[in-house]
Amino acid sequence: MDPAASFFQEPPVLANQYQDDAVLRAHLQRVVPAEMLAGVEAQLVAMGEQAAGHMLALQDAAEANPPQHVPYDAWGRRIDEVRTDPAWAELGRIAAMAGLAALPHDPELGPHGRTVQMALAYLFAPSAATYLCPIAMTDAAARTLVEHGDAGVFGAAIERLTSRDPDHAWTSGQWMTEREGGSDVGATATRAVRDGDVWRLYGTKWFTSAVTCDVALALARPEGAASGSRGLALFYVELHGVDGGWNNLRVNRLKDKLGTRALPTAELDLEGTVAVPVGAVDEPGVPKIATMLNLTRLHNSVAAVAGMRRGLALAEAYAGVRDAFGRRLVDLPLHAETLRQIAAQADGGFALAFRVAELCGRAEAGAATVDEARLLRILTPLAKLFTGKQAVSVASEVLECFGGAGYIEDTGLPRLLRDAQVLPLWEGTTNVLSLDVLRAMARDDAAKPLVDDVGRMLVDARGVDELADAVAAVDAASRALGDRLATLGAASDEVVAAGARSLAFALAGTYIGALLVDAAAWALSHHPERARGAVASASRWAASVSCLG
Ligand code: MFK
């Protein structure tokens, strides 16, 4: 018998993704009160089970049968139907029932609602064919309407956007990007025209993700308003009328994307689409949509760290079953070292994204101090830009851990890389976010609370022998960062802007170093028998962060 004919490899098998994730579980133990965690743990276990079980088949089905745009019916009528696989809708039902958009509004969870929600989202995302994208926009639209809209006008919509009943729940889109530019929002050409009692929108939205949504928030320029971003107002749109037909809009085509293939992303023409202003129509809409953007940026960060964790879980599972050179991969020193480096990246990104979730929950519950609010403002773009880049490089490394199998489509592995690539560019590119970090520093003096928080965490970890080197390295990076920040005032705007990305990476890298040290100190004092991974990640991070400051 030809030996090649009997060749096969054991595939990596995922365990329950909650029970198997020591980093997530330790974090929740630290930041969520024990009684509350006990109350939500069954949900986390169930999501961890689904994510390693039947959701994988739903994800595969949705990806294998991407959305289709059917512009006309058989008799020539324009219908613009967008057909998706039933598995896509099923993923939406799972999200609604888990309360992925509802939990931050649950008064019983108070400031911890965001952390619990993001823990579930983190388990859901890597098995959900990018369904976290519509959830992110839905969650963020609900919060934006709560903060900037009239409850009498939008109460019913908010109730549906935050419903856990999948037959009643709505999802939202976010219509910002136009042909003129996704980053240069001030160039928006869509017009809002008063027509009797209603406003109508005219223009083209060039990237509208999850076009199967029920509502959307859109920027448009009311007639006579100023040019640039200050003249834009924020509008609420229902995509369909009561008869089920489109609200005077046309689907031009669906985008043929590198990844996120199950997610229908469309180009839309608005041809008199009826819209309702969110708040006063003469108020600038950009600061209002910033509420939405900051939340979708947090979701983006969580999707990034979830993707890294999934890649690591798969690479570790494979290393435990694949032999090479007469040994299991996991026993090969350099391969084991590579896995530990990936783990340090995943742990670092996780710590930053979930710190943002924690602060966001406190701010939304009215429990944040002034410094925590400023910290949230700067950490949100930092988390998005840093984890987005990490996700791509980690996904690439994970594929390499599988050798040739990592390059073969039906292993499902190439999708990890394709789907990661959207994370640095969706919801603001790395450069746009680096400039937003400068904006947060200039307007809110937000670098100071970040540096102060690093100092607080290092003080807490001083005297812990196992962390002495890591504390010293992060401390040195923080002092170098302080020196660098002190020079900014004397530099020209052009020079400061040109250095924005490197400064953002230094800020994020140093802050993550402190978060990892803090988490390791907590693990050593609470669960020393389980602290090895946390100490290893803190030490590895600190060894590289010393060159970032
Ligand atoms: C997953 C599937 C994906 C499928 C494929 C997708 C492909 C990608 C499609 C896309 O295009 S995604 C969308 C990408 N675009 C963006 O994310 C927007 C990028 N631009 C920005 O983020 C700009 O910074 C922003 C439009 C928000 C502001 O630009 P401006 O208006 O030129 O800045 P300006 O004048 O400094 O800010 C206006 C106001 O907003 C100021 O407040 P005041 O009026 O009170 O002074 C700012 O402080 C406030 N602001 C800006 N950003 C803020 C903020 N406030 C809070 N948080 C923020 N992040």
XYZ file of C-alpha atoms and ligand atoms in Angstrom:
608
model
C 0.000 0.000 0.000
C 1.214 3.465 -0.862
C 2.184 4.993 2.510
C 1.038 8.415 1.275
C -2.502 7.070 0.885
C -2.731 6.410 4.614
C -1.244 9.762 5.614
C -3.398 11.908 7.854
C -2.976 14.400 10.645
C -4.949 14.862 13.813
C -6.869 18.129 13.616
C -6.673 20.513 16.572
C -9.733 20.155 18.818
C -10.978 23.079 20.883
C -12.053 22.649 24.494
C -14.765 24.777 26.126
C -13.444 28.242 25.298
C -14.412 29.731 28.662
C -13.222 26.926 30.886
C -10.014 26.634 28.883
C -9.156 30.345 29.151
C -7.252 30.955 32.387
C -6.597 34.596 31.470
C -10.267 35.457 30.969
C -11.330 33.624 34.099
C -8.678 35.243 36.292
C -9.603 38.663 34.938
C -13.290 38.185 35.683
C -12.458 36.994 39.196
C -10.461 40.164 39.722
C -12.870 42.759 38.431
C -16.390 41.335 38.777
C -17.846 40.864 42.271
C -17.904 37.151 43.163
C -21.673 36.955 43.604
C -22.314 38.643 40.271
C -19.806 36.401 38.509
C -21.485 33.339 39.988
C -24.762 34.626 38.536
C -23.427 34.935 34.964
C -20.963 32.045 34.925
C -23.438 29.533 33.484
C -23.887 31.851 30.489
C -20.124 32.090 30.016
C -19.731 28.317 30.192
C -22.585 27.879 27.710
C -21.067 30.385 25.280
C -17.644 28.730 25.688
C -19.262 25.407 24.820
C -21.173 26.689 21.791
C -18.107 28.521 20.505
C -16.136 25.274 20.478
C -19.127 23.271 19.231
C -22.071 23.935 16.954
C -21.238 27.583 16.249
C -18.216 26.372 14.280
C -20.519 24.601 11.840
C -22.726 27.710 11.590
C -19.654 29.833 10.913
C -18.477 27.460 8.192
C -21.918 27.397 6.592
C -22.251 31.197 6.602
C -18.760 31.607 5.129
C -19.289 28.924 2.487
C -22.462 30.589 1.251
C -21.670 34.307 1.167
C -24.406 36.925 0.807
C -25.913 37.560 -2.593
C -27.440 40.697 -3.998
C -30.475 40.063 -6.198
C -31.225 43.422 -7.858
C -34.326 42.431 -9.857
C -37.087 39.854 -9.605
C -37.923 37.568 -12.487
C -40.276 40.198 -13.942
C -37.866 43.077 -13.931
C -38.968 44.798 -10.764
C -36.141 46.303 -8.724
C -36.103 44.384 -5.433
C -32.516 44.679 -4.136
C -32.811 41.567 -2.035
C -29.773 40.634 0.035
C -29.826 36.898 0.674
C -27.719 35.397 3.427
C -27.261 31.835 4.578
C -29.689 30.692 7.331
C -26.626 30.116 9.524
C -25.962 33.871 9.508
C -29.426 34.521 10.963
C -28.901 31.739 13.485
C -25.695 33.411 14.703
C -27.758 36.570 15.170
C -30.290 34.664 17.262
C -27.499 33.326 19.481
C -26.157 36.869 19.922
C -29.560 38.302 20.813
C -30.396 35.557 23.301
C -26.987 35.970 24.965
C -27.801 39.663 25.416
C -24.703 40.824 23.571
C -26.270 44.229 22.926
C -28.524 44.171 25.998
C -26.104 43.498 28.849
C -24.561 47.001 29.103
C -28.075 48.338 29.674
C -28.889 45.806 32.423
C -29.160 47.823 35.668
C -28.420 44.732 37.765
C -24.901 44.530 36.347
C -24.269 48.259 36.809
C -20.666 49.199 35.964
C -19.769 45.549 35.335
C -22.207 45.162 32.433
C -19.544 46.047 29.881
C -17.037 43.541 31.246
C -19.584 40.720 31.274
C -20.804 41.668 27.802
C -17.290 41.826 26.405
C -16.393 38.478 27.981
C -19.328 36.912 26.142
C -18.502 38.807 22.949
C -14.902 37.600 23.185
C -16.094 33.991 23.367
C -18.694 34.520 20.626
C -16.614 36.435 18.065
C -14.111 33.862 16.762
C -16.893 31.378 16.005
C -19.410 33.856 14.620
C -18.341 34.658 11.044
C -17.993 38.369 12.005
C -21.519 38.609 13.453
C -19.916 40.700 16.196
C -19.795 43.514 13.610
C -23.595 44.059 13.527
C -23.712 43.513 17.285
C -21.067 46.193 17.818
C -23.027 48.683 15.714
C -26.308 47.742 17.400
C -24.884 48.136 20.879
C -23.205 51.410 19.919
C -26.287 52.806 18.159
C -28.430 52.089 21.228
C -25.975 53.926 23.482
C -25.750 56.840 21.029
C -29.535 57.187 20.931
C -29.696 57.016 24.739
C -27.037 59.710 25.102
C -27.941 62.060 22.275
C -31.526 61.337 21.251
C -34.924 62.145 22.679
C -36.256 59.159 24.662
C -39.776 59.952 23.434
C -38.646 59.644 19.807
C -36.228 56.730 20.077
C -37.469 54.751 23.105
C -39.112 52.052 20.980
C -36.024 51.660 18.785
C -33.719 51.440 21.805
C -35.970 48.760 23.308
C -35.685 46.679 20.138
C -31.942 47.240 19.707
C -31.365 45.947 23.244
C -33.906 43.117 23.150
C -32.921 39.536 23.959
C -35.870 38.167 22.006
C -34.441 37.184 18.614
C -37.855 37.560 16.959
C -38.177 41.116 18.225
C -34.565 42.335 18.333
C -33.286 44.823 15.765
C -29.757 45.374 14.536
C -28.194 48.650 13.427
C -25.707 49.770 10.829
C -23.438 52.816 10.803
C -23.382 54.846 7.611
C -20.452 57.148 7.534
C -17.975 56.202 4.831
C -18.503 57.785 1.421
C -16.627 57.738 -1.874
C -14.863 60.939 -0.826
C -13.165 59.069 2.037
C -13.623 56.860 5.068
C -11.154 58.785 7.194
C -11.925 62.290 5.928
C -15.461 62.343 7.305
C -15.667 66.119 6.847
C -15.837 65.513 3.073
C -19.227 63.774 3.451
C -21.415 64.656 0.458
C -24.767 63.184 1.559
C -27.377 65.931 1.849
C -30.297 66.157 4.251
C -33.268 67.985 2.798
C -36.337 69.111 4.709
C -39.558 67.845 3.070
C -42.577 69.071 5.006
C -42.468 67.282 8.356
C -39.666 64.889 7.464
C -35.999 64.930 6.525
C -34.807 63.071 3.455
C -31.246 61.951 2.706
C -29.641 62.028 -0.755
C -26.189 60.613 -1.448
C -24.079 57.474 -1.651
C -22.785 55.499 1.299
C -19.823 53.506 0.082
C -19.314 50.973 2.903
C -22.441 49.939 4.783
C -21.773 46.753 6.686
C -24.517 44.389 7.762
C -26.979 45.822 5.255
C -29.458 43.234 6.537
C -29.867 45.495 9.593
C -33.145 47.162 10.543
C -31.904 50.683 11.287
C -28.767 52.770 10.837
C -27.190 55.963 12.104
C -25.963 58.172 9.261
C -24.109 61.436 8.892
C -25.485 63.948 6.400
C -25.195 67.674 5.739
C -28.448 69.603 6.158
C -29.000 72.105 3.359
C -27.302 75.381 4.146
C -25.052 73.884 6.841
C -21.337 74.655 6.943
C -18.789 72.630 5.010
C -16.379 70.316 6.819
C -17.184 68.014 9.690
C -18.842 70.691 11.856
C -21.686 71.057 9.355
C -22.691 67.390 9.554
C -25.726 66.227 11.520
C -26.530 62.748 12.789
C -29.659 60.979 11.534
C -31.523 57.802 12.416
C -32.821 55.743 9.510
C -35.184 52.764 9.382
C -34.214 50.736 6.330
C -37.675 49.477 5.509
C -41.132 51.008 5.551
C -44.152 49.336 7.165
C -44.849 47.572 3.846
C -41.404 45.915 4.067
C -40.073 47.822 1.051
C -36.829 49.798 1.089
C -36.920 53.321 2.504
C -36.072 55.052 -0.795
C -32.663 53.519 -1.057
C -30.947 51.352 -3.592
C -28.373 48.617 -3.075
C -25.790 49.166 -5.811
C -23.739 46.085 -5.076
C -22.160 44.035 -2.306
C -18.452 44.437 -1.673
C -16.131 41.595 -2.645
C -13.933 41.637 0.467
C -10.647 40.006 1.422
C -12.310 38.523 4.522
C -15.441 38.876 6.662
C -17.125 37.068 3.777
C -20.373 36.145 5.508
C -20.998 39.786 6.406
C -22.993 41.645 3.740
C -21.284 44.997 3.130
C -23.044 47.132 0.538
C -22.810 50.318 -1.472
C -26.067 52.228 -1.051
C -27.666 55.117 -2.889
C -29.944 57.171 -0.683
C -32.674 58.594 -2.885
C -34.837 60.541 -0.481
C -34.445 58.144 2.434
C -36.635 59.332 5.313
C -34.496 60.056 8.375
C -34.934 61.487 11.855
C -32.321 63.823 13.377
C -30.669 62.517 16.548
C -30.980 65.538 18.828
C -31.150 69.008 17.287
C -30.408 69.026 13.575
C -28.209 72.111 13.876
C -25.907 70.473 16.431
C -22.667 68.902 15.123
C -23.204 65.209 14.512
C -19.548 64.146 14.674
C -19.235 64.380 18.474
C -22.463 62.327 18.662
C -21.242 59.624 16.308
C -18.004 59.627 18.328
C -20.035 57.876 21.059
C -20.776 55.164 18.516
C -17.222 55.036 17.191
C -15.670 54.722 20.630
C -17.853 51.711 21.357
C -17.336 50.009 18.014
C -13.610 50.606 18.538
C -13.848 48.762 21.844
C -15.670 45.906 20.103
C -12.953 45.926 17.455
C -10.308 45.555 20.184
C -12.202 42.671 21.766
C -12.599 40.976 18.379
C -8.842 41.379 17.867
C -7.884 39.799 21.181
C -10.506 37.090 20.725
C -8.982 36.222 17.353
C -5.529 36.037 18.919
C -6.793 33.776 21.690
C -8.508 31.491 19.171
C -5.369 31.285 17.062
C -3.340 30.432 20.145
C -5.859 27.794 21.256
C -5.710 26.155 17.831
C -1.907 26.313 17.638
C -1.573 24.862 21.146
C -4.051 22.083 20.410
C -2.183 21.215 17.224
C 1.196 21.281 18.972
C -0.194 18.658 21.343
C -1.101 16.190 18.583
C 1.364 16.796 15.753
C 4.714 14.976 15.682
C 7.851 16.198 13.948
C 11.471 15.157 14.373
C 10.244 12.286 16.542
C 8.625 14.550 19.127
C 5.371 16.381 19.716
C 5.603 19.960 18.437
C 4.926 21.218 21.931
C 8.124 19.501 23.115
C 10.315 21.207 20.528
C 11.960 24.081 22.413
C 11.747 26.709 19.698
C 8.144 25.864 18.845
C 7.204 25.993 22.529
C 8.942 29.377 22.793
C 6.980 30.646 19.773
C 3.716 29.623 21.442
C 4.729 31.444 24.619
C 5.501 34.593 22.618
C 2.075 34.412 21.002
C 0.547 33.946 24.451
C 2.324 37.071 25.729
C 0.907 39.060 22.794
C -2.592 37.704 23.362
C -2.399 38.337 27.114
C -1.140 41.882 26.584
C -3.863 42.759 24.092
C -6.466 41.164 26.329
C -5.362 43.208 29.336
C -5.658 46.473 27.398
C -9.008 45.733 25.726
C -10.605 44.565 28.949
C -9.235 47.559 30.875
C -11.108 49.719 28.367
C -14.256 47.619 28.891
C -13.948 48.054 32.653
C -13.541 51.841 32.401
C -16.309 52.096 29.823
C -18.727 50.283 32.145
C -17.807 52.610 34.986
C -18.275 55.696 32.810
C -21.649 54.557 31.480
C -22.874 53.785 34.995
C -21.790 57.253 36.158
C -19.205 55.675 38.479
C -16.002 56.862 36.766
C -13.796 59.545 38.303
C -12.654 62.444 36.124
C -9.285 60.751 35.647
C -10.917 57.434 34.731
C -13.012 59.215 32.087
C -9.871 60.814 30.625
C -8.087 57.473 30.761
C -10.968 55.837 28.901
C -10.796 58.553 26.266
C -7.137 57.846 25.460
C -7.114 54.088 25.988
C -9.988 53.518 23.542
C -8.046 54.543 20.404
C -4.852 53.038 21.846
C -6.520 49.652 22.357
C -8.049 49.711 18.891
C -4.859 50.641 17.074
C -2.563 48.376 19.071
C -4.677 45.214 19.110
C -5.617 45.611 15.445
C -1.967 45.427 14.420
C -1.251 42.626 16.894
C -4.140 40.578 15.521
C -2.665 40.546 12.012
C 0.859 39.619 13.078
C -0.361 36.986 15.545
C -2.674 35.443 12.940
C 0.256 35.230 10.534
C 2.391 33.554 13.221
C -0.418 31.120 14.062
C -0.718 30.044 10.427
C 3.014 29.408 10.409
C 2.631 27.163 13.476
C 0.656 24.826 11.205
C 3.180 24.833 8.369
C 1.528 24.173 5.006
C -1.819 23.338 6.626
C -2.042 26.943 7.749
C -2.179 27.980 4.097
C -4.921 25.568 3.073
C -8.473 26.882 2.926
C -10.426 23.896 4.219
C -8.500 23.897 7.493
C -10.309 27.183 8.213
C -6.969 28.706 9.224
C -6.441 31.229 6.379
C -9.706 32.884 7.445
C -8.035 33.874 10.729
C -5.579 36.020 8.803
C -8.088 37.436 6.313
C -10.523 38.374 9.042
C -7.789 39.910 11.189
C -6.780 42.261 8.378
C -9.999 44.267 8.661
C -9.300 45.093 12.300
C -6.613 47.767 11.785
C -8.603 49.547 9.111
C -12.285 49.268 10.030
C -13.507 51.990 12.417
C -10.449 54.147 11.886
C -7.020 53.295 10.549
C -3.942 53.109 12.750
C -2.969 56.617 11.653
C -6.438 58.115 12.258
C -6.426 56.582 15.725
C -2.894 57.750 16.461
C -4.064 61.288 15.655
C -7.100 60.710 17.880
C -4.683 59.900 20.709
C -3.091 63.329 20.145
C -6.595 64.866 20.164
C -7.339 63.182 23.500
C -4.039 64.440 24.910
C -4.598 67.995 23.678
C -8.272 68.339 24.629
C -8.441 66.193 27.762
C -4.836 66.119 28.998
C -5.305 62.354 28.845
C -1.657 61.228 28.835
C -1.265 62.270 32.473
C -3.825 59.846 33.944
C -2.288 57.092 31.804
C 1.213 57.679 33.163
C -0.217 58.053 36.678
C -2.058 54.746 36.330
C 1.152 53.009 35.233
C 2.801 54.371 38.379
C -0.072 53.149 40.573
C 0.140 49.630 39.173
C 3.909 49.477 39.552
C 3.704 50.607 43.183
C 1.275 47.771 43.854
C 3.703 45.221 42.325
C 6.892 46.495 43.989
C 8.381 44.015 46.437
C 7.097 40.984 44.511
C 10.351 39.106 43.867
C 9.159 37.215 40.794
C 8.294 40.543 39.119
C 11.296 42.649 40.087
C 12.843 42.722 36.591
C 9.513 43.344 34.917
C 8.662 46.206 37.284
C 12.066 47.800 36.676
C 11.703 47.530 32.891
C 8.196 48.999 32.779
C 9.252 51.727 35.192
C 12.166 52.657 32.907
C 9.843 52.670 29.879
C 7.386 54.879 31.739
C 10.076 57.380 32.703
C 11.337 57.507 29.106
C 7.750 58.074 27.988
C 7.364 60.911 30.468
C 10.512 62.558 29.043
C 9.204 62.151 25.534
C 5.815 63.646 26.406
C 7.567 66.622 27.993
C 9.270 67.462 24.676
C 6.038 67.596 22.664
C 5.145 71.158 23.617
C 8.256 72.517 21.914
C 7.739 70.580 18.662
C 5.758 71.851 15.662
C 2.326 70.358 14.930
C 3.757 68.701 11.819
C 6.527 67.010 13.791
C 4.129 65.899 16.517
C 1.706 64.479 13.918
C 4.511 62.616 12.130
C 5.492 60.982 15.416
C 1.922 60.160 16.492
C 2.022 56.471 15.609
C 5.290 55.740 17.351
C 4.112 57.679 20.406
C 0.832 55.736 20.444
C 2.688 52.419 20.334
C 4.963 53.548 23.170
C 1.964 54.613 25.268
C 0.098 51.362 24.629
C 3.144 49.131 25.081
C 4.087 50.734 28.384
C 0.535 50.686 29.712
C 0.145 47.026 28.763
C 3.415 46.256 30.580
C 1.956 47.747 33.748
C -1.355 45.904 33.295
C 0.449 42.580 32.902
C 2.615 43.228 35.954
C -0.515 44.141 37.908
C -2.331 40.976 36.774
C 0.690 38.811 37.621
C 0.982 40.358 41.100
C -2.692 39.617 41.706
C -2.292 36.032 40.462
C 0.737 35.472 42.716
C -1.126 36.687 45.777
C -4.458 34.974 45.060
C -3.647 31.815 43.084
C 0.134 31.229 43.221
C -0.317 27.722 41.826
C -1.821 29.222 38.653
C 0.358 32.329 38.350
C 3.082 30.937 36.078
C 1.489 32.043 32.798
C 0.740 35.559 34.073
C 4.295 36.019 35.359
C 5.739 34.700 32.093
C 3.655 37.119 30.012
C 4.537 40.087 32.223
C 8.236 39.236 32.029
C 8.214 38.693 28.276
C 6.311 41.904 27.680
C 8.582 43.882 29.958
C 11.661 42.540 28.170
C 10.405 44.088 24.926
C 8.736 47.195 26.340
C 12.004 48.660 27.548
C 12.759 49.677 23.972
C 9.334 51.266 23.429
C 9.400 54.220 25.803
C -16.003 44.223 9.861
C -16.377 44.390 8.430
C -15.823 45.532 7.736
C -16.087 45.577 6.283
C -15.139 46.434 5.549
C -15.017 47.780 6.152
C -13.997 48.632 5.473
C -13.828 49.956 6.172
C -14.996 50.861 6.030
C -14.791 52.112 6.772
O -14.567 53.102 6.146
S -14.945 52.105 8.462
C -15.044 53.791 8.929
C -13.709 54.398 9.084
N -13.844 55.789 9.457
C -13.714 56.200 10.727
O -13.547 55.450 11.658
C -13.724 57.680 10.933
C -12.335 58.189 10.915
N -12.282 59.584 11.332
C -12.269 59.908 12.649
O -12.302 59.052 13.516
C -12.178 61.353 12.955
O -11.281 61.506 14.007
C -13.567 61.943 13.331
C -14.473 61.888 12.122
C -14.228 61.244 14.500
C -13.374 63.410 13.748
O -12.812 64.128 12.713
P -12.911 65.719 12.656
O -14.351 66.117 12.678
O -12.100 66.216 11.527
O -12.191 66.117 14.019
P -12.441 67.264 15.089
O -12.921 68.519 14.412
O -11.194 67.325 15.892
O -13.577 66.668 16.010
C -14.916 67.111 15.990
C -15.465 66.909 17.400
O -15.596 65.520 17.690
C -14.565 67.489 18.499
O -15.413 67.910 19.539
P -15.809 69.460 19.740
O -16.582 69.824 18.537
O -16.627 69.472 20.978
O -14.528 70.209 19.842
C -13.795 66.270 18.940
O -13.282 66.383 20.236
C -14.878 65.208 18.884
N -14.288 63.869 18.733
C -13.593 63.408 17.678
N -13.249 62.126 17.882
C -13.711 61.801 19.107
C -14.379 62.914 19.648
N -14.962 62.881 20.844
C -14.873 61.738 21.545
N -14.244 60.624 21.084
C -13.659 60.630 19.880
N -13.066 59.510 19.428
